[in-house]
PDB file of C-alpha atoms in Angstrom:
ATOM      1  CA  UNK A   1     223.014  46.342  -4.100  1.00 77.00           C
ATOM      2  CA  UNK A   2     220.907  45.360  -7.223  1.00 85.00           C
ATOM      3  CA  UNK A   3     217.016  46.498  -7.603  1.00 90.00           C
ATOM      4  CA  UNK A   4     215.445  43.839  -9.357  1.00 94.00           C
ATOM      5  CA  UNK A   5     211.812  44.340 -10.992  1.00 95.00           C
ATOM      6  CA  UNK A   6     209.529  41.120 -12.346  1.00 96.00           C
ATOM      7  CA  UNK A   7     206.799  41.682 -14.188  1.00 96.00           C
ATOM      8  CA  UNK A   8     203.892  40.006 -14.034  1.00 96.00           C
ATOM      9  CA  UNK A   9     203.818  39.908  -9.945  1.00 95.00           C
ATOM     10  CA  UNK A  10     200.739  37.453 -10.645  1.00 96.00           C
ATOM     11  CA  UNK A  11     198.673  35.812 -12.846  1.00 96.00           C
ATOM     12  CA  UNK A  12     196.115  33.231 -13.544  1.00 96.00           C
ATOM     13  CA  UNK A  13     196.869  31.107 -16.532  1.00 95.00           C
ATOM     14  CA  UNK A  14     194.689  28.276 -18.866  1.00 96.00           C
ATOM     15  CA  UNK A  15     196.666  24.841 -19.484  1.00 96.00           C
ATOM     16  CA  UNK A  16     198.610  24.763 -22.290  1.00 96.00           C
ATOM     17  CA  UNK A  17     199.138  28.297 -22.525  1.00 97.00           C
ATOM     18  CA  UNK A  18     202.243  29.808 -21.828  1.00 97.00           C
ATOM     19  CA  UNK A  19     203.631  32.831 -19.899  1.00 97.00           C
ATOM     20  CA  UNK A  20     206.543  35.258 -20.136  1.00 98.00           C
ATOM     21  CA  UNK A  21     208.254  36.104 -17.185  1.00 98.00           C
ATOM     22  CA  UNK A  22     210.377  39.295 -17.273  1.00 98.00           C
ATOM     23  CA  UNK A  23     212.867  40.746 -15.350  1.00 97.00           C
ATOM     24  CA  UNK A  24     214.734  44.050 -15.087  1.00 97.00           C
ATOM     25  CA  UNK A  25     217.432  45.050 -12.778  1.00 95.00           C
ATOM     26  CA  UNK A  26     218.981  48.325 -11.937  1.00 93.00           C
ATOM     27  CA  UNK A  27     222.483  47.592 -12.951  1.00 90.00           C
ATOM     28  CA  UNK A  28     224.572  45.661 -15.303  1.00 90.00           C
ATOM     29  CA  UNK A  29     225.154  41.978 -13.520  1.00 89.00           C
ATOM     30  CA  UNK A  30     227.035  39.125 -14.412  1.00 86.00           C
ATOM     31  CA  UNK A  31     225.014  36.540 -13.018  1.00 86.00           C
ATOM     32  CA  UNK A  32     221.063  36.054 -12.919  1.00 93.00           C
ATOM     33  CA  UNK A  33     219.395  32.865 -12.030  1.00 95.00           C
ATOM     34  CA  UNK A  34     215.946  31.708 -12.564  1.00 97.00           C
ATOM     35  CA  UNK A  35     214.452  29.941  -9.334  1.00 96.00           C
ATOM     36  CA  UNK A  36     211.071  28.063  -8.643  1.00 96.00           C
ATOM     37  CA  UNK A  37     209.135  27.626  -5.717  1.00 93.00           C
ATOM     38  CA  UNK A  38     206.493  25.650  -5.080  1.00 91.00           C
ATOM     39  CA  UNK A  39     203.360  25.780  -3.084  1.00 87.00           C
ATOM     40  CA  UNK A  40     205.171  24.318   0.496  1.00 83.00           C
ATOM     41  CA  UNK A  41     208.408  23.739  -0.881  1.00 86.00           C
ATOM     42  CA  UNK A  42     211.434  25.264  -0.998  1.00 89.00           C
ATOM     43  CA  UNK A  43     213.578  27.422  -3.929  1.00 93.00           C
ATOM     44  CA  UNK A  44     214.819  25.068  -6.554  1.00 94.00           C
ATOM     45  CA  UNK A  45     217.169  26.638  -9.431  1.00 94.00           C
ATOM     46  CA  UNK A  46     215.732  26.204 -12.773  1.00 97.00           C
ATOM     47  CA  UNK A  47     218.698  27.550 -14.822  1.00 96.00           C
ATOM     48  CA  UNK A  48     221.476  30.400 -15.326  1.00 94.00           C
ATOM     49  CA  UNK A  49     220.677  32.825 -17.321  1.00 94.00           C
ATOM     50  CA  UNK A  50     223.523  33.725 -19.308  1.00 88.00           C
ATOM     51  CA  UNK A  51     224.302  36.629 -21.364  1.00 87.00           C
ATOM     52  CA  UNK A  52     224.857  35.965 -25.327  1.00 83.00           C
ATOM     53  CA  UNK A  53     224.681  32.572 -25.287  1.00 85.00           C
ATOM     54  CA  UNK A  54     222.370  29.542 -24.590  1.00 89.00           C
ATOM     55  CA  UNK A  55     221.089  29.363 -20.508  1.00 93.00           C
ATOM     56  CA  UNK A  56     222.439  26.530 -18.399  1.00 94.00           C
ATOM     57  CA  UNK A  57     219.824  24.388 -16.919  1.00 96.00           C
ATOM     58  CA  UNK A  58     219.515  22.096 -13.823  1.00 94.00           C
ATOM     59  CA  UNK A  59     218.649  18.655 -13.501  1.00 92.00           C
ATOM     60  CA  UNK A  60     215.213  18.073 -14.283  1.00 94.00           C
ATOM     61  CA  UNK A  61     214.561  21.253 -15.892  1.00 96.00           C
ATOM     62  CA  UNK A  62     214.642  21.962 -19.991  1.00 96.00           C
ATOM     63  CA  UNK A  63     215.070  24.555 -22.666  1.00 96.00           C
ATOM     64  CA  UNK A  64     211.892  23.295 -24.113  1.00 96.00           C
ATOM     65  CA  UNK A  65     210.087  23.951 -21.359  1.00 97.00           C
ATOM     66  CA  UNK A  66     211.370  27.004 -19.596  1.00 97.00           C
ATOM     67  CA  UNK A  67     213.203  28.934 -22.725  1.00 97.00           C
ATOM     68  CA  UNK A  68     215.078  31.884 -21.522  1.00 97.00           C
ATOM     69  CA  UNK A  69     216.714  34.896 -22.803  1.00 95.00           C
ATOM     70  CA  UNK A  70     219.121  37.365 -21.273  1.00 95.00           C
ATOM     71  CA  UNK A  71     219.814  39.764 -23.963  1.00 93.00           C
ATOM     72  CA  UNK A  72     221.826  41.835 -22.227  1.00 93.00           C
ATOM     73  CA  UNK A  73     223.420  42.353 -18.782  1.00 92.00           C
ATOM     74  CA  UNK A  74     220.254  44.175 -17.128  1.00 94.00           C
ATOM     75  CA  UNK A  75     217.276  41.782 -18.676  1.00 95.00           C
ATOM     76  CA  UNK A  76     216.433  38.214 -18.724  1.00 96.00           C
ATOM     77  CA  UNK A  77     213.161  36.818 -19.562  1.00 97.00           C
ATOM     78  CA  UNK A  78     211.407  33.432 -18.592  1.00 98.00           C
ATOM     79  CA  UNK A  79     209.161  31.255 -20.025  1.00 98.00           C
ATOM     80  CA  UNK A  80     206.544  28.600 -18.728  1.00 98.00           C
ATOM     81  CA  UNK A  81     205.732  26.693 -21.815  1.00 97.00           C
ATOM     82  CA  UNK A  82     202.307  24.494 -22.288  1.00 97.00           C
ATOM     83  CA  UNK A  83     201.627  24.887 -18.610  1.00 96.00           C
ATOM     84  CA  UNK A  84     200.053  22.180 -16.469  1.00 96.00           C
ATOM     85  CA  UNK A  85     198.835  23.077 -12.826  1.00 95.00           C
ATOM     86  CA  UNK A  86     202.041  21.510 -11.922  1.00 94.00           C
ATOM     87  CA  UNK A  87     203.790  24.548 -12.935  1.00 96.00           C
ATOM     88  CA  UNK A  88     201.446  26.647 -10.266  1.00 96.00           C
ATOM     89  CA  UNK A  89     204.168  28.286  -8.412  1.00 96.00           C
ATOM     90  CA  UNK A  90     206.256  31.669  -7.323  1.00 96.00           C
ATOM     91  CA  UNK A  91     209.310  31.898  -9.977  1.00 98.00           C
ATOM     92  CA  UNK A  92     211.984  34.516  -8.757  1.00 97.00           C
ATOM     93  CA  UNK A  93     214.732  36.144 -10.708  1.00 97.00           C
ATOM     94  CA  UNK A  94     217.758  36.626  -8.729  1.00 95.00           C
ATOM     95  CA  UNK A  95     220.914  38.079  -9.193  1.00 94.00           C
ATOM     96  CA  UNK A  96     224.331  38.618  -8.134  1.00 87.00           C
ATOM     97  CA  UNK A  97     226.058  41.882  -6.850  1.00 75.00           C
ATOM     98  CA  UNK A  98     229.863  42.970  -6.100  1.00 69.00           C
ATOM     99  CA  UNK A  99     230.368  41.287  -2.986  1.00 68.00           C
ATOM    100  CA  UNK A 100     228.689  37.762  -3.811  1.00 71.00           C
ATOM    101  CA  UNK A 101     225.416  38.934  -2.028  1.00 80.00           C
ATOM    102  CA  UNK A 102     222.362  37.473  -4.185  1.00 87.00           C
ATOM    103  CA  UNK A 103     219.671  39.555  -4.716  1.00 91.00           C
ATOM    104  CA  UNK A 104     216.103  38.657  -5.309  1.00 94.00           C
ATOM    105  CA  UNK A 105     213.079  40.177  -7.200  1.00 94.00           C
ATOM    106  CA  UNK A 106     209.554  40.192  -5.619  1.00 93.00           C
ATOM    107  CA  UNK A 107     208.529  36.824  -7.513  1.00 95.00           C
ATOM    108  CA  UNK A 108     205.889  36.022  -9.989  1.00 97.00           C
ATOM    109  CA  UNK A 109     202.926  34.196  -8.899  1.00 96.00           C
ATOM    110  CA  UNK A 110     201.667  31.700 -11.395  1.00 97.00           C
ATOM    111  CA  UNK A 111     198.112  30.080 -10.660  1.00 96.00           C
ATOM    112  CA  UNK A 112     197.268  27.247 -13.830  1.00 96.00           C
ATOM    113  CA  UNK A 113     193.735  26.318 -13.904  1.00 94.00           C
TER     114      UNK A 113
ATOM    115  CA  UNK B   1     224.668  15.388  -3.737  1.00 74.00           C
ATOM    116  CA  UNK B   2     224.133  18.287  -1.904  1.00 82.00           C
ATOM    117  CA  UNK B   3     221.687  19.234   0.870  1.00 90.00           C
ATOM    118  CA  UNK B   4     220.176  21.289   3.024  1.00 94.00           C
ATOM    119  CA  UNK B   5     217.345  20.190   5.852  1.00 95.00           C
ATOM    120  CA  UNK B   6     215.522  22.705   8.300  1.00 97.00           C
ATOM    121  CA  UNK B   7     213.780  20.699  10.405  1.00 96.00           C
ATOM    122  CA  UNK B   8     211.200  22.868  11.808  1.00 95.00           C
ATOM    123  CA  UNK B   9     208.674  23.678   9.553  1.00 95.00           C
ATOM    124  CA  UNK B  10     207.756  25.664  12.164  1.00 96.00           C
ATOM    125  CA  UNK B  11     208.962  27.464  15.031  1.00 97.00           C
ATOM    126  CA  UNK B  12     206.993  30.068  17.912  1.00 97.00           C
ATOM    127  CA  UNK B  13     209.059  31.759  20.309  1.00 97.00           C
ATOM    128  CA  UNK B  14     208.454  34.173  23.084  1.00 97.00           C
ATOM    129  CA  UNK B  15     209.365  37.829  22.641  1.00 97.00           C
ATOM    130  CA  UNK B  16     212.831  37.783  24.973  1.00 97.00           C
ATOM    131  CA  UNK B  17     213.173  34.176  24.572  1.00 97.00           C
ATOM    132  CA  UNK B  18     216.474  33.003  23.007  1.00 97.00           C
ATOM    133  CA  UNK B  19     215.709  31.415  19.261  1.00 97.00           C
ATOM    134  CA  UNK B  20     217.898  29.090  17.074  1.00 97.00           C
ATOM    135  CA  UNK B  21     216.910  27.495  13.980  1.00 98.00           C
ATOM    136  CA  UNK B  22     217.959  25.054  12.764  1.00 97.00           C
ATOM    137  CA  UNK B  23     220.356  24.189   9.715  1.00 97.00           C
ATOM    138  CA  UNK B  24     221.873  20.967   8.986  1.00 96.00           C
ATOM    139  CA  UNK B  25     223.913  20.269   5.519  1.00 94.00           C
ATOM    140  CA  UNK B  26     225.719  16.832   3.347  1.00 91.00           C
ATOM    141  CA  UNK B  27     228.454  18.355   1.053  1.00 82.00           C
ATOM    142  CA  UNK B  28     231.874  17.169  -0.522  1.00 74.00           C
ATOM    143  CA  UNK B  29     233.627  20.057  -0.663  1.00 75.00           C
ATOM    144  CA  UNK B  30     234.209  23.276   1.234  1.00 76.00           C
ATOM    145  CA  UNK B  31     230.798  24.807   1.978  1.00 81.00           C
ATOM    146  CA  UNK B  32     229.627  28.444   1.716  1.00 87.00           C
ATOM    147  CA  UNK B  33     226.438  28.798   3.764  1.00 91.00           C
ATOM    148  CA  UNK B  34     223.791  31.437   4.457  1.00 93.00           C
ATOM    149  CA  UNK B  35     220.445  32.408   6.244  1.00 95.00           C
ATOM    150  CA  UNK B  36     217.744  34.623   3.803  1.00 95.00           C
ATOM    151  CA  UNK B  37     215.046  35.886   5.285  1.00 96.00           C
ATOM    152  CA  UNK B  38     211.032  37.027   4.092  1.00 94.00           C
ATOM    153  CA  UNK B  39     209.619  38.985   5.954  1.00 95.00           C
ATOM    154  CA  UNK B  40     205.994  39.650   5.209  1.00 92.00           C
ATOM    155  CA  UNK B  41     205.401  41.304   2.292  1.00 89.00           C
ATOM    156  CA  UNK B  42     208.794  42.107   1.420  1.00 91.00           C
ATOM    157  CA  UNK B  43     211.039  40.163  -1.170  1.00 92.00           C
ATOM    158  CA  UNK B  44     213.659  37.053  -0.046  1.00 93.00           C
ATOM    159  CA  UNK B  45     217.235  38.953   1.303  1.00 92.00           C
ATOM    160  CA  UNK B  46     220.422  37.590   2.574  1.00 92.00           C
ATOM    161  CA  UNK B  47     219.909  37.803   6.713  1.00 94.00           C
ATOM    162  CA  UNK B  48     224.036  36.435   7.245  1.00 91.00           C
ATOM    163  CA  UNK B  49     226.663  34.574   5.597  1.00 88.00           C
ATOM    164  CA  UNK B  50     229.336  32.786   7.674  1.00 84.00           C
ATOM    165  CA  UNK B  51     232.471  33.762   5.899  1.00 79.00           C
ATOM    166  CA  UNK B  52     231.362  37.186   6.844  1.00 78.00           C
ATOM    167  CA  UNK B  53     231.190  35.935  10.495  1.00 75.00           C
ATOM    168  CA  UNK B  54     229.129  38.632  11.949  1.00 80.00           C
ATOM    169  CA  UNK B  55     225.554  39.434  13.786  1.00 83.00           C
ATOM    170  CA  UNK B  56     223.152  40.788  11.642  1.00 86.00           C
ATOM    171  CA  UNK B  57     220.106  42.259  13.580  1.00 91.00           C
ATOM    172  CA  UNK B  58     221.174  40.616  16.574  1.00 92.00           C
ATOM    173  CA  UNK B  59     221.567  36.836  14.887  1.00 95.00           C
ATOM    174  CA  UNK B  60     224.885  34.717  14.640  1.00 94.00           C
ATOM    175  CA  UNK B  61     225.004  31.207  13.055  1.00 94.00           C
ATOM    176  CA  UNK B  62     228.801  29.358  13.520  1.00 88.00           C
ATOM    177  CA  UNK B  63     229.637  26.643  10.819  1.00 89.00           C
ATOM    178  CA  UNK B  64     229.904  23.082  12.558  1.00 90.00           C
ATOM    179  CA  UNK B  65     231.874  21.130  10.208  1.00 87.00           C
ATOM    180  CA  UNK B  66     232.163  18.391  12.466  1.00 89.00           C
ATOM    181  CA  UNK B  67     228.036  18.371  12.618  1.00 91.00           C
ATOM    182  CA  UNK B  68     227.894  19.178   9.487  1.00 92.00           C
ATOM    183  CA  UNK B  69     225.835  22.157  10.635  1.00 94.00           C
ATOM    184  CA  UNK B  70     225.146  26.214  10.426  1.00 95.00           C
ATOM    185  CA  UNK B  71     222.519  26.821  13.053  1.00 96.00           C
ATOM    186  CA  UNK B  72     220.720  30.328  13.500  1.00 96.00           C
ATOM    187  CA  UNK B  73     220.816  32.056  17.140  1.00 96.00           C
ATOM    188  CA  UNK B  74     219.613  35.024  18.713  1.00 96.00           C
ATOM    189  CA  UNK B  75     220.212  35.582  22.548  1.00 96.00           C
ATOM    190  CA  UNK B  76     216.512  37.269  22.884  1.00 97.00           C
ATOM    191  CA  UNK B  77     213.950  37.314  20.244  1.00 97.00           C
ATOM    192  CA  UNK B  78     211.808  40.677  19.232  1.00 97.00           C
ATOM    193  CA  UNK B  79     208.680  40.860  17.370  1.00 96.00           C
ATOM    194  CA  UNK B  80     210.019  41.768  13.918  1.00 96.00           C
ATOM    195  CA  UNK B  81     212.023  38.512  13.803  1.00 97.00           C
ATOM    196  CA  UNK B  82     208.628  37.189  13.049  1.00 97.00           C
ATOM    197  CA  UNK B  83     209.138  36.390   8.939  1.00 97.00           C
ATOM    198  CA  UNK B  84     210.447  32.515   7.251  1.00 96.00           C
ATOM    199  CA  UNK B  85     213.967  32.366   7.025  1.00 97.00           C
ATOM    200  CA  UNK B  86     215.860  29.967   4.327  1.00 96.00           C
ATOM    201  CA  UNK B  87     219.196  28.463   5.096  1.00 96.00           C
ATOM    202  CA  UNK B  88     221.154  28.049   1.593  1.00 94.00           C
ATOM    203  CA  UNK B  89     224.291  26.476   0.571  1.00 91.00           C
ATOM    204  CA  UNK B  90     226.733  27.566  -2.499  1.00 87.00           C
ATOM    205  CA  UNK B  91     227.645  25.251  -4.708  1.00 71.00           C
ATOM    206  CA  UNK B  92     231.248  24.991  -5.516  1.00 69.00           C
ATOM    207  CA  UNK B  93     231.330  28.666  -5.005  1.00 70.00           C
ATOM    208  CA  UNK B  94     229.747  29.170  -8.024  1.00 73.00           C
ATOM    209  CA  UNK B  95     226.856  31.513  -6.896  1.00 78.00           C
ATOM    210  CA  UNK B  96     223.906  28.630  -6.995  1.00 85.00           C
ATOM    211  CA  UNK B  97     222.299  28.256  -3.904  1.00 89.00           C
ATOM    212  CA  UNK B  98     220.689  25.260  -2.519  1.00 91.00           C
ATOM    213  CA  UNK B  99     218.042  26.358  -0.204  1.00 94.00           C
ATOM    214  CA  UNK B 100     216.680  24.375   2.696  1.00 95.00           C
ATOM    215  CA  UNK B 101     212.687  24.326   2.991  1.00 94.00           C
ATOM    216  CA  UNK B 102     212.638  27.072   5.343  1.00 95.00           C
ATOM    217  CA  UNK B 103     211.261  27.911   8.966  1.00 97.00           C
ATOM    218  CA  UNK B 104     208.579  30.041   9.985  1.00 96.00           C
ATOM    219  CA  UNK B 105     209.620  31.873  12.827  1.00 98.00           C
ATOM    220  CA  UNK B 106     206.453  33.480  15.278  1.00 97.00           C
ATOM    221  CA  UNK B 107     207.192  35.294  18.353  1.00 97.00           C
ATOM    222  CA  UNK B 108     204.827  35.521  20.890  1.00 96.00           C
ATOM    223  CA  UNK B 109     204.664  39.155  22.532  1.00 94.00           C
TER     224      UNK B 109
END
């Protein structure tokens, strides 16, 4: 299994400001995503972050506006750049353990006035 | 492109009642599907996966190819199956899920 920790678990946010999103997990992992979800909506992927090199987004999603790092195999970061109240949402880290199982951290709440 | 629908947003069962929930799916390939479950206050977690084909806490789900569809049953619901469950597909088996938008299951004691 993986422990993942996300820090912050909320917050309340100005538009056009932007947030950093972190997240630890217990052991070294290959594969940690970044997901969104959205007040009545389901988990969309935003992007893979990946380890040394450049994260690879979805469709409809940009470096620009969500940079990411993932300096090493334990920590990834995520952030909400020049946020609207379109970006209010829950954004989850998630990763993947032996076995294929994904595993996912607690979520950070985002509120943008 | 692929897909995943729940139809029920949401879903109130009797305690002892048999529940299923509902999972329907459009993909190309060979699919990889799953059921996550929240309950309240706790974090998103992988309920079953059908390659493992077992019961987890008393659920099954069978992949319908033909229907196109991965369906969530238990024979007689208890009060802590209250929480929203997620059915999810894996894409290309490359560890990205597609989730549906979820069901929030209530039993009724």
């Amino acid at each position: 299994s993986a422990v993942i920790s996300q820090k912050p678990s909320r917050d309340i946010c100005q538009r056009g400001t932007s947030l950093t999103i972190q997240c630890q997990v217990d052991s070294q992992v290959t594969m940690m995503f970044w997901y969104r979800q959205q007040p009545g909506q389901s988990l969309t992927l935003i992007a893979t972050a990946n380890q040394g090199s450049e994260a690879t987004y979805e469709s409809g999603f940009v470096i620009d506006k969500f940079p990411i790092s993932r300096p090493n195999l334990t920590f990834s970061t995520l952030t909400v750049s020049n946020m609207s109240p379109e970006d209010s949402s829950i954004y989850l880290c998630s990763v993947t353990a032996t076995g294929g199982e994904l595993f996912f951290g607690e979520g950070s709440r985002l509120t943008v006035l | 492109a692929q897909r995943v629908t729940q139809p029920e947003k949401l879903l109130s069962v009797f305690k002892g009642a048999p529940v299923e929930l509902k999972c329907n799916y459009s993909y190309s390939g060979s699919p990889e599907l799953f059921w996550y479950v929240q309950y309240s206050r706790q974090r998103l977690q992988l309920l079953l996966r059908h390659i493992s084909r077992e019961s987890i806490k008393g659920f099954t789900a069978d992949l319908n190819k033909g229907e196109t569809s991965f369906h969530l049953k238990k024979p007689f619901a208890q009060e802590e199956d209250s929480a929203m469950y997620y059915c999810a597909l894996d894409n290309f088996g490359n560890e990205k899920l597609t989730f549906g938008t979820g069901t929030r299951l209530t039993i009724i004691p």
